[in-house]
Amino acid sequence: MKKEHIQFIQKLSNPSLRGRVPGTKGHVVARNLILEQFEKLSLTPLIDKKWEQTYKAFNGQVGRNLLAQKKGCGKKWLLLGAHYDHIPGCPGANDNAASVGILLSVLDSLKTTELNINIVLAIFDMEEARYFMTKSMGSIQFYQQSQKILDYDQFLGAFILDLCGHSVSIKNRENSLFVIGANTSPILSQSIEFAQGKGKDLHVYRLSSRELYYLSDHYIFDINQQPHLFFTCGPYTNMHTPEDTFEKLNLDKISSIAALIKQSILNIDSRPPFGKYQPFNHRSEAVELGRFLEVELGPNHNLDLICHVLMREQSKGQKIDLEKIRLMMKALRIL
């Protein structure tokens, strides 16, 4: 990742912005920083020569999704999305400045590449707190309004990013990245499988979509049965606190995630001869979770419970040994 994109993440998470809350000066500064990058990347507006898709939230506040596109030669299109708003008084470096920076970096790396597919970039507003999973959530507004301007018959899927800047709190799994929603599209799932190794020291685990993971903007795509992948490092201890600062980000991991996403896009665009696309199912997920836990999982294991325990332990924030997690699962008779 270029130095300028690292600096962008630092600017977007500057404590002086006081959380990038919709309706505040910090939110205006954040918006201008992002739109400045849109111009540098030679992107074009998605709607009526305007970068912004505006709407009025339930509390009268104006929401502003920032939308751009990189046009390809064909009709198929892929969405890249991440939210940029945050909560009062918190820098929001990991939530979600890092993800916005990753997507801008990916598009910069593809700037001179002629693609067959069209890339739509959506930097969503109003993902946090009071707006989350309401009709005022930026991604929900985007999905509803975009039906009028985008052809969903040509929709390849959405790559949604959130909480992509931290080290996982499980020892020897710090560089893990979870890619959720692999069951929604064989093409998207295998684009990740064949891209692994492009991100230095990044350990990627594909998982199925489930309600447990309704943590961000992929929610609206999942409930509408649209193909999508949600990229995340999972819960972390500094979430929604003043400690979510730029200095605590894992910059090497951020760069590796950007490299993975770029290669995944190129895989989708070129449609290399993978052979027949294999669906991602219970067996596939058992293999992925087995790699993570270093155990052999089979058809009789309850993967929902295993995922629930993993998320619960990550949410505690403190470092934990993988062996302790395995022992805990054995005690609960889910291993």
mmCIF file of C-alpha atoms in Angstrom:
data_model
loop_
_atom_site.group_PDB
_atom_site.id
_atom_site.type_symbol
_atom_site.label_atom_id
_atom_site.label_comp_id
_atom_site.label_asym_id
_atom_site.label_seq_id
_atom_site.Cartn_x
_atom_site.Cartn_y
_atom_site.Cartn_z
ATOM 1 C CA MET A 1 0.000 0.000 0.000
ATOM 2 C CA LYS A 2 1.307 3.433 -0.932
ATOM 3 C CA LYS A 3 2.346 5.886 1.751
ATOM 4 C CA GLU A 4 -0.362 8.322 0.665
ATOM 5 C CA HIS A 5 -3.108 5.817 1.489
ATOM 6 C CA ILE A 6 -1.615 5.171 4.921
ATOM 7 C CA GLN A 7 -1.576 8.932 5.434
ATOM 8 C CA PHE A 8 -5.193 9.108 4.276
ATOM 9 C CA ILE A 9 -6.225 6.595 6.970
ATOM 10 C CA GLN A 10 -4.350 8.676 9.525
ATOM 11 C CA LYS A 11 -6.137 11.863 8.444
ATOM 12 C CA LEU A 12 -9.547 10.184 8.397
ATOM 13 C CA SER A 13 -9.028 8.919 11.946
ATOM 14 C CA ASN A 14 -7.613 12.163 13.326
ATOM 15 C CA PRO A 15 -9.124 12.768 16.798
ATOM 16 C CA SER A 16 -9.854 16.371 15.741
ATOM 17 C CA LEU A 17 -12.712 15.039 13.578
ATOM 18 C CA ARG A 18 -14.400 13.883 16.793
ATOM 19 C CA GLY A 19 -15.951 10.761 15.340
ATOM 20 C CA ARG A 20 -17.100 11.727 11.827
ATOM 21 C CA VAL A 21 -20.678 11.951 13.136
ATOM 22 C CA PRO A 22 -23.275 12.891 10.485
ATOM 23 C CA GLY A 23 -24.140 16.576 10.741
ATOM 24 C CA THR A 24 -20.824 17.613 12.328
ATOM 25 C CA LYS A 25 -17.797 19.485 10.997
ATOM 26 C CA GLY A 26 -15.744 16.302 11.355
ATOM 27 C CA HIS A 27 -18.124 14.495 9.039
ATOM 28 C CA VAL A 28 -17.751 17.264 6.426
ATOM 29 C CA VAL A 29 -13.937 17.063 6.643
ATOM 30 C CA ALA A 30 -14.074 13.265 6.288
ATOM 31 C CA ARG A 31 -16.343 13.513 3.276
ATOM 32 C CA ASN A 32 -14.056 16.013 1.561
ATOM 33 C CA LEU A 33 -11.002 13.831 2.213
ATOM 34 C CA ILE A 34 -12.705 10.884 0.522
ATOM 35 C CA LEU A 35 -13.987 12.914 -2.441
ATOM 36 C CA GLU A 36 -10.485 14.302 -2.952
ATOM 37 C CA GLN A 37 -9.307 10.714 -3.360
ATOM 38 C CA PHE A 38 -12.122 9.988 -5.832
ATOM 39 C CA GLU A 39 -10.776 12.786 -8.030
ATOM 40 C CA LYS A 40 -7.178 11.547 -7.791
ATOM 41 C CA LEU A 41 -8.206 8.030 -8.799
ATOM 42 C CA SER A 42 -9.900 9.288 -11.978
ATOM 43 C CA LEU A 43 -13.194 7.712 -10.924
ATOM 44 C CA THR A 44 -16.496 8.936 -12.304
ATOM 45 C CA PRO A 45 -19.650 9.746 -10.325
ATOM 46 C CA LEU A 46 -22.279 7.019 -10.251
ATOM 47 C CA ILE A 47 -25.361 9.259 -10.119
ATOM 48 C CA ASP A 48 -26.153 12.288 -12.308
ATOM 49 C CA LYS A 49 -22.578 13.609 -12.318
ATOM 50 C CA LYS A 50 -22.711 13.865 -8.507
ATOM 51 C CA TRP A 51 -20.574 12.033 -5.976
ATOM 52 C CA GLU A 52 -23.216 12.061 -3.252
ATOM 53 C CA GLN A 53 -26.413 10.113 -2.818
ATOM 54 C CA THR A 54 -28.345 12.074 -0.200
ATOM 55 C CA TYR A 55 -31.360 11.077 1.847
ATOM 56 C CA LYS A 56 -33.113 12.178 5.009
ATOM 57 C CA ALA A 57 -32.807 9.934 8.075
ATOM 58 C CA PHE A 58 -35.549 9.266 10.609
ATOM 59 C CA ASN A 59 -34.224 12.077 12.835
ATOM 60 C CA GLY A 60 -34.134 14.659 10.034
ATOM 61 C CA GLN A 61 -30.366 14.403 9.567
ATOM 62 C CA VAL A 62 -29.129 14.214 5.985
ATOM 63 C CA GLY A 63 -27.237 11.054 5.108
ATOM 64 C CA ARG A 64 -24.600 11.184 2.383
ATOM 65 C CA ASN A 65 -23.382 8.047 0.642
ATOM 66 C CA LEU A 66 -20.319 8.706 -1.512
ATOM 67 C CA LEU A 67 -20.568 6.803 -4.789
ATOM 68 C CA ALA A 68 -18.162 6.396 -7.705
ATOM 69 C CA GLN A 69 -17.383 3.938 -10.442
ATOM 70 C CA LYS A 70 -14.537 2.580 -12.523
ATOM 71 C CA LYS A 71 -16.040 1.634 -15.846
ATOM 72 C CA GLY A 72 -15.155 -1.639 -17.518
ATOM 73 C CA CYS A 73 -15.791 -3.030 -20.994
ATOM 74 C CA GLY A 74 -18.738 -5.233 -20.100
ATOM 75 C CA LYS A 75 -22.065 -5.085 -18.290
ATOM 76 C CA LYS A 76 -21.229 -7.113 -15.172
ATOM 77 C CA TRP A 77 -20.524 -5.093 -12.039
ATOM 78 C CA LEU A 78 -18.981 -5.621 -8.615
ATOM 79 C CA LEU A 79 -19.591 -3.446 -5.566
ATOM 80 C CA LEU A 80 -16.845 -2.424 -3.134
ATOM 81 C CA GLY A 81 -18.238 -0.929 0.067
ATOM 82 C CA ALA A 82 -17.282 0.372 3.513
ATOM 83 C CA HIS A 83 -18.803 2.952 5.852
ATOM 84 C CA TYR A 84 -17.054 6.182 6.848
ATOM 85 C CA ASP A 85 -19.146 7.560 9.710
ATOM 86 C CA HIS A 86 -18.351 6.884 13.358
ATOM 87 C CA ILE A 87 -19.529 7.741 16.874
ATOM 88 C CA PRO A 88 -18.933 10.908 18.939
ATOM 89 C CA GLY A 89 -15.515 11.444 20.472
ATOM 90 C CA CYS A 90 -13.789 8.369 19.006
ATOM 91 C CA PRO A 91 -11.160 8.365 16.224
ATOM 92 C CA GLY A 92 -12.551 5.259 14.503
ATOM 93 C CA ALA A 93 -9.245 4.226 12.932
ATOM 94 C CA ASN A 94 -10.151 0.548 12.705
ATOM 95 C CA ASP A 95 -13.869 1.327 12.542
ATOM 96 C CA ASN A 96 -13.773 2.136 9.716
ATOM 97 C CA ALA A 97 -11.072 4.444 8.353
ATOM 98 C CA ALA A 98 -8.754 1.518 7.615
ATOM 99 C CA SER A 99 -11.342 -0.199 5.399
ATOM 100 C CA VAL A 100 -12.009 2.973 3.410
ATOM 101 C CA GLY A 101 -8.265 3.358 2.896
ATOM 102 C CA ILE A 102 -7.962 -0.257 1.744
ATOM 103 C CA LEU A 103 -10.630 0.188 -0.932
ATOM 104 C CA LEU A 104 -9.095 3.427 -2.207
ATOM 105 C CA SER A 105 -5.713 1.694 -2.341
ATOM 106 C CA VAL A 106 -7.194 -1.203 -4.335
ATOM 107 C CA LEU A 107 -8.727 1.145 -6.878
ATOM 108 C CA ASP A 108 -5.472 3.069 -7.145
ATOM 109 C CA SER A 109 -3.626 -0.169 -7.885
ATOM 110 C CA LEU A 110 -6.161 -0.898 -10.662
ATOM 111 C CA LYS A 111 -6.165 2.660 -12.005
ATOM 112 C CA THR A 112 -4.435 1.839 -15.279
ATOM 113 C CA THR A 113 -5.877 -1.668 -15.629
ATOM 114 C CA GLU A 114 -8.558 -2.173 -18.252
ATOM 115 C CA LEU A 115 -11.226 -4.372 -16.697
ATOM 116 C CA ASN A 116 -14.087 -6.281 -18.235
ATOM 117 C CA ILE A 117 -16.261 -5.709 -15.190
ATOM 118 C CA ASN A 118 -17.464 -2.393 -13.793
ATOM 119 C CA ILE A 119 -16.452 -1.500 -10.243
ATOM 120 C CA VAL A 120 -18.930 0.504 -8.152
ATOM 121 C CA LEU A 121 -17.406 2.075 -5.047
ATOM 122 C CA ALA A 122 -19.795 2.916 -2.221
ATOM 123 C CA ILE A 123 -18.547 4.661 0.919
ATOM 124 C CA PHE A 124 -21.623 4.401 3.100
ATOM 125 C CA ASP A 125 -22.920 6.835 5.683
ATOM 126 C CA MET A 126 -24.924 6.176 8.857
ATOM 127 C CA GLU A 127 -23.770 2.660 9.672
ATOM 128 C CA GLU A 128 -23.158 3.345 13.345
ATOM 129 C CA ALA A 129 -25.214 3.250 16.524
ATOM 130 C CA ARG A 130 -28.620 4.876 16.196
ATOM 131 C CA TYR A 131 -28.865 4.219 12.449
ATOM 132 C CA PHE A 132 -27.664 0.617 12.417
ATOM 133 C CA MET A 133 -30.132 -1.797 10.801
ATOM 134 C CA THR A 134 -32.743 0.946 10.421
ATOM 135 C CA LYS A 135 -34.085 2.265 7.104
ATOM 136 C CA SER A 136 -31.714 5.213 7.527
ATOM 137 C CA MET A 137 -28.596 3.034 7.346
ATOM 138 C CA GLY A 138 -26.547 4.176 4.353
ATOM 139 C CA SER A 139 -26.147 0.740 2.787
ATOM 140 C CA ILE A 140 -29.883 0.072 3.030
ATOM 141 C CA GLN A 141 -30.615 3.391 1.345
ATOM 142 C CA PHE A 142 -28.040 2.570 -1.335
ATOM 143 C CA TYR A 143 -29.543 -0.842 -2.033
ATOM 144 C CA GLN A 144 -33.068 0.517 -2.298
ATOM 145 C CA GLN A 145 -32.210 3.507 -4.478
ATOM 146 C CA SER A 146 -29.684 1.704 -6.664
ATOM 147 C CA GLN A 147 -32.381 -0.594 -8.039
ATOM 148 C CA LYS A 148 -33.355 2.342 -10.293
ATOM 149 C CA ILE A 149 -29.901 2.963 -11.758
ATOM 150 C CA LEU A 150 -28.032 -0.362 -11.646
ATOM 151 C CA ASP A 151 -28.889 -3.645 -13.347
ATOM 152 C CA TYR A 152 -28.953 -6.287 -10.613
ATOM 153 C CA ASP A 153 -29.299 -8.994 -13.269
ATOM 154 C CA GLN A 154 -25.639 -8.180 -14.032
ATOM 155 C CA PHE A 155 -24.597 -7.976 -10.345
ATOM 156 C CA LEU A 156 -21.614 -10.160 -9.491
ATOM 157 C CA GLY A 157 -21.746 -9.334 -5.791
ATOM 158 C CA ALA A 158 -20.541 -7.021 -3.052
ATOM 159 C CA PHE A 159 -17.234 -6.875 -1.198
ATOM 160 C CA ILE A 160 -17.991 -5.172 2.124
ATOM 161 C CA LEU A 161 -15.227 -4.249 4.589
ATOM 162 C CA ASP A 162 -15.398 -3.400 8.288
ATOM 163 C CA LEU A 163 -12.914 -3.770 11.174
ATOM 164 C CA CYS A 164 -10.018 -4.720 8.903
ATOM 165 C CA GLY A 165 -7.168 -2.978 10.703
ATOM 166 C CA HIS A 166 -6.417 -4.962 13.851
ATOM 167 C CA SER A 167 -4.656 -8.125 14.928
ATOM 168 C CA VAL A 168 -6.932 -10.954 16.051
ATOM 169 C CA SER A 169 -6.677 -11.528 19.810
ATOM 170 C CA ILE A 170 -6.034 -15.283 19.527
ATOM 171 C CA LYS A 171 -2.365 -16.245 19.804
ATOM 172 C CA ASN A 172 -0.813 -17.410 16.535
ATOM 173 C CA ARG A 173 -3.919 -16.211 14.688
ATOM 174 C CA GLU A 174 -3.164 -12.491 14.810
ATOM 175 C CA ASN A 175 -2.962 -12.198 11.008
ATOM 176 C CA SER A 176 -6.304 -13.881 10.401
ATOM 177 C CA LEU A 177 -8.933 -12.407 8.113
ATOM 178 C CA PHE A 178 -12.469 -13.781 8.024
ATOM 179 C CA VAL A 179 -14.304 -13.645 4.695
ATOM 180 C CA ILE A 180 -17.977 -14.235 5.453
ATOM 181 C CA GLY A 181 -20.637 -15.061 2.899
ATOM 182 C CA ALA A 182 -18.665 -17.600 0.868
ATOM 183 C CA ASN A 183 -21.841 -19.666 0.537
ATOM 184 C CA THR A 184 -23.621 -16.853 -1.351
ATOM 185 C CA SER A 185 -21.529 -17.108 -4.530
ATOM 186 C CA PRO A 186 -19.175 -19.840 -5.801
ATOM 187 C CA ILE A 187 -17.467 -17.291 -8.062
ATOM 188 C CA LEU A 188 -16.737 -14.845 -5.238
ATOM 189 C CA SER A 189 -15.716 -17.634 -2.893
ATOM 190 C CA GLN A 190 -13.247 -19.152 -5.335
ATOM 191 C CA SER A 191 -11.866 -15.751 -6.255
ATOM 192 C CA ILE A 192 -10.690 -15.563 -2.631
ATOM 193 C CA GLU A 193 -9.447 -19.136 -2.568
ATOM 194 C CA PHE A 194 -7.247 -18.541 -5.624
ATOM 195 C CA ALA A 195 -6.065 -15.143 -4.347
ATOM 196 C CA GLN A 196 -4.688 -16.492 -1.077
ATOM 197 C CA GLY A 197 -0.967 -16.067 -0.861
ATOM 198 C CA LYS A 198 -1.021 -12.625 -2.476
ATOM 199 C CA GLY A 199 -1.304 -11.018 0.950
ATOM 200 C CA LYS A 200 1.978 -11.545 2.784
ATOM 201 C CA ASP A 201 1.526 -13.631 5.965
ATOM 202 C CA LEU A 202 -2.257 -13.145 5.788
ATOM 203 C CA HIS A 203 -4.299 -16.163 6.896
ATOM 204 C CA VAL A 204 -7.700 -16.147 5.220
ATOM 205 C CA TYR A 205 -10.675 -18.161 6.453
ATOM 206 C CA ARG A 206 -13.875 -18.296 4.422
ATOM 207 C CA LEU A 207 -17.100 -18.735 6.363
ATOM 208 C CA SER A 208 -20.796 -18.995 5.585
ATOM 209 C CA SER A 209 -23.130 -16.084 6.144
ATOM 210 C CA ARG A 210 -25.229 -16.284 9.302
ATOM 211 C CA GLU A 211 -27.228 -13.897 11.483
ATOM 212 C CA LEU A 212 -24.440 -13.980 14.066
ATOM 213 C CA TYR A 213 -22.345 -11.940 11.615
ATOM 214 C CA TYR A 214 -24.859 -9.170 10.944
ATOM 215 C CA LEU A 215 -22.303 -6.613 12.080
ATOM 216 C CA SER A 216 -22.099 -4.209 9.153
ATOM 217 C CA ASP A 217 -23.265 -3.128 5.708
ATOM 218 C CA HIS A 218 -23.396 -6.615 4.174
ATOM 219 C CA TYR A 219 -26.612 -7.162 6.145
ATOM 220 C CA ILE A 220 -28.898 -5.712 3.458
ATOM 221 C CA PHE A 221 -27.330 -7.887 0.753
ATOM 222 C CA ASP A 222 -27.668 -11.046 2.813
ATOM 223 C CA ILE A 223 -31.333 -10.600 3.704
ATOM 224 C CA ASN A 224 -32.058 -9.943 0.015
ATOM 225 C CA GLN A 225 -30.130 -13.079 -0.974
ATOM 226 C CA GLN A 226 -27.606 -11.144 -3.027
ATOM 227 C CA PRO A 227 -24.059 -12.495 -3.491
ATOM 228 C CA HIS A 228 -21.575 -10.866 -1.147
ATOM 229 C CA LEU A 229 -18.441 -11.276 0.916
ATOM 230 C CA PHE A 230 -17.859 -9.519 4.240
ATOM 231 C CA PHE A 231 -14.176 -8.947 5.060
ATOM 232 C CA THR A 232 -13.423 -8.490 8.746
ATOM 233 C CA CYS A 233 -10.904 -9.289 11.468
ATOM 234 C CA GLY A 234 -13.791 -9.644 13.910
ATOM 235 C CA PRO A 235 -14.557 -7.954 17.246
ATOM 236 C CA TYR A 236 -11.792 -6.177 19.131
ATOM 237 C CA THR A 237 -11.311 -4.577 22.536
ATOM 238 C CA ASN A 238 -10.962 -0.934 21.403
ATOM 239 C CA MET A 239 -14.147 -0.888 19.346
ATOM 240 C CA HIS A 240 -16.184 2.293 19.930
ATOM 241 C CA THR A 241 -13.654 3.710 22.398
ATOM 242 C CA PRO A 242 -11.165 6.626 22.260
ATOM 243 C CA GLU A 243 -8.452 3.954 22.040
ATOM 244 C CA ASP A 244 -9.350 3.067 18.438
ATOM 245 C CA THR A 245 -6.411 5.095 17.140
ATOM 246 C CA PHE A 246 -4.213 5.038 14.069
ATOM 247 C CA GLU A 247 -1.197 4.023 16.153
ATOM 248 C CA LYS A 248 -2.870 0.727 17.091
ATOM 249 C CA LEU A 249 -3.508 -0.372 13.496
ATOM 250 C CA ASN A 250 -1.640 -3.310 11.981
ATOM 251 C CA LEU A 251 -0.417 -1.557 8.835
ATOM 252 C CA ASP A 252 1.233 -4.639 7.326
ATOM 253 C CA LYS A 253 -2.019 -6.552 7.651
ATOM 254 C CA ILE A 254 -3.955 -3.688 6.061
ATOM 255 C CA SER A 255 -1.604 -3.760 3.068
ATOM 256 C CA SER A 256 -1.978 -7.523 2.778
ATOM 257 C CA ILE A 257 -5.784 -7.270 2.766
ATOM 258 C CA ALA A 258 -5.584 -4.694 -0.033
ATOM 259 C CA ALA A 259 -3.384 -7.070 -2.061
ATOM 260 C CA LEU A 260 -5.819 -9.951 -1.490
ATOM 261 C CA ILE A 261 -8.827 -7.919 -2.631
ATOM 262 C CA LYS A 262 -7.038 -6.634 -5.719
ATOM 263 C CA GLN A 263 -6.120 -10.170 -6.774
ATOM 264 C CA SER A 264 -9.652 -11.404 -6.086
ATOM 265 C CA ILE A 265 -11.051 -8.708 -8.383
ATOM 266 C CA LEU A 266 -8.582 -9.671 -11.109
ATOM 267 C CA ASN A 267 -9.601 -13.323 -10.696
ATOM 268 C CA ILE A 268 -13.267 -12.427 -11.133
ATOM 269 C CA ASP A 269 -12.509 -10.159 -14.080
ATOM 270 C CA SER A 270 -10.445 -12.665 -16.029
ATOM 271 C CA ARG A 271 -12.562 -15.701 -15.147
ATOM 272 C CA PRO A 272 -9.485 -17.985 -15.217
ATOM 273 C CA PRO A 273 -10.026 -21.691 -15.885
ATOM 274 C CA PHE A 274 -10.765 -22.714 -12.327
ATOM 275 C CA GLY A 275 -12.882 -25.523 -13.690
ATOM 276 C CA LYS A 276 -16.401 -25.862 -12.442
ATOM 277 C CA TYR A 277 -17.161 -23.439 -9.629
ATOM 278 C CA GLN A 278 -17.644 -25.444 -6.454
ATOM 279 C CA PRO A 279 -20.368 -24.337 -4.016
ATOM 280 C CA PHE A 280 -19.251 -23.434 -0.529
ATOM 281 C CA ASN A 281 -21.154 -25.704 1.862
ATOM 282 C CA HIS A 282 -20.996 -27.266 5.339
ATOM 283 C CA ARG A 283 -18.080 -29.445 4.324
ATOM 284 C CA SER A 284 -16.168 -26.468 2.906
ATOM 285 C CA GLU A 285 -16.686 -24.457 6.077
ATOM 286 C CA ALA A 286 -15.689 -27.413 8.240
ATOM 287 C CA VAL A 287 -12.359 -27.478 6.417
ATOM 288 C CA GLU A 288 -11.840 -23.729 6.953
ATOM 289 C CA LEU A 289 -12.730 -23.836 10.666
ATOM 290 C CA GLY A 290 -10.641 -26.971 11.049
ATOM 291 C CA ARG A 291 -7.627 -25.093 9.653
ATOM 292 C CA PHE A 292 -8.216 -22.285 12.116
ATOM 293 C CA LEU A 293 -8.623 -24.554 15.140
ATOM 294 C CA GLU A 294 -6.104 -27.168 13.979
ATOM 295 C CA VAL A 295 -8.628 -29.965 14.393
ATOM 296 C CA GLU A 296 -10.501 -32.212 11.992
ATOM 297 C CA LEU A 297 -14.169 -31.280 11.669
ATOM 298 C CA GLY A 298 -16.817 -33.380 9.971
ATOM 299 C CA PRO A 299 -20.482 -33.388 8.982
ATOM 300 C CA ASN A 300 -21.696 -33.931 12.554
ATOM 301 C CA HIS A 301 -20.033 -30.872 14.060
ATOM 302 C CA ASN A 302 -22.224 -27.889 14.891
ATOM 303 C CA LEU A 303 -20.441 -25.119 13.005
ATOM 304 C CA ASP A 304 -22.892 -22.464 14.223
ATOM 305 C CA LEU A 305 -21.892 -23.139 17.831
ATOM 306 C CA ILE A 306 -18.204 -23.211 16.959
ATOM 307 C CA CYS A 307 -18.509 -19.796 15.271
ATOM 308 C CA HIS A 308 -20.465 -18.455 18.244
ATOM 309 C CA VAL A 309 -17.739 -19.481 20.713
ATOM 310 C CA LEU A 310 -14.996 -18.034 18.517
ATOM 311 C CA MET A 311 -16.756 -14.699 18.269
ATOM 312 C CA ARG A 312 -17.467 -14.612 21.991
ATOM 313 C CA GLU A 313 -13.826 -15.236 22.855
ATOM 314 C CA GLN A 314 -12.611 -12.615 20.379
ATOM 315 C CA SER A 315 -15.028 -10.079 21.825
ATOM 316 C CA LYS A 316 -13.332 -10.337 25.222
ATOM 317 C CA GLY A 317 -10.323 -8.591 23.725
ATOM 318 C CA GLN A 318 -7.705 -10.299 25.828
ATOM 319 C CA LYS A 319 -5.115 -12.617 24.326
ATOM 320 C CA ILE A 320 -6.181 -16.244 24.478
ATOM 321 C CA ASP A 321 -4.463 -19.477 23.499
ATOM 322 C CA LEU A 322 -5.947 -21.587 20.749
ATOM 323 C CA GLU A 323 -5.594 -24.657 22.972
ATOM 324 C CA LYS A 324 -7.800 -23.029 25.622
ATOM 325 C CA ILE A 325 -10.478 -22.452 23.006
ATOM 326 C CA ARG A 326 -10.273 -26.071 21.884
ATOM 327 C CA LEU A 327 -10.544 -27.300 25.487
ATOM 328 C CA MET A 328 -13.531 -25.026 26.042
ATOM 329 C CA MET A 329 -15.258 -26.416 22.955
ATOM 330 C CA LYS A 330 -14.537 -29.961 24.068
ATOM 331 C CA ALA A 331 -16.032 -29.193 27.468
ATOM 332 C CA LEU A 332 -19.148 -27.881 25.699
ATOM 333 C CA ARG A 333 -19.155 -31.082 23.582
ATOM 334 C CA ILE A 334 -19.018 -29.224 20.295
ATOM 335 C CA LEU A 335 -15.591 -30.671 19.408
#
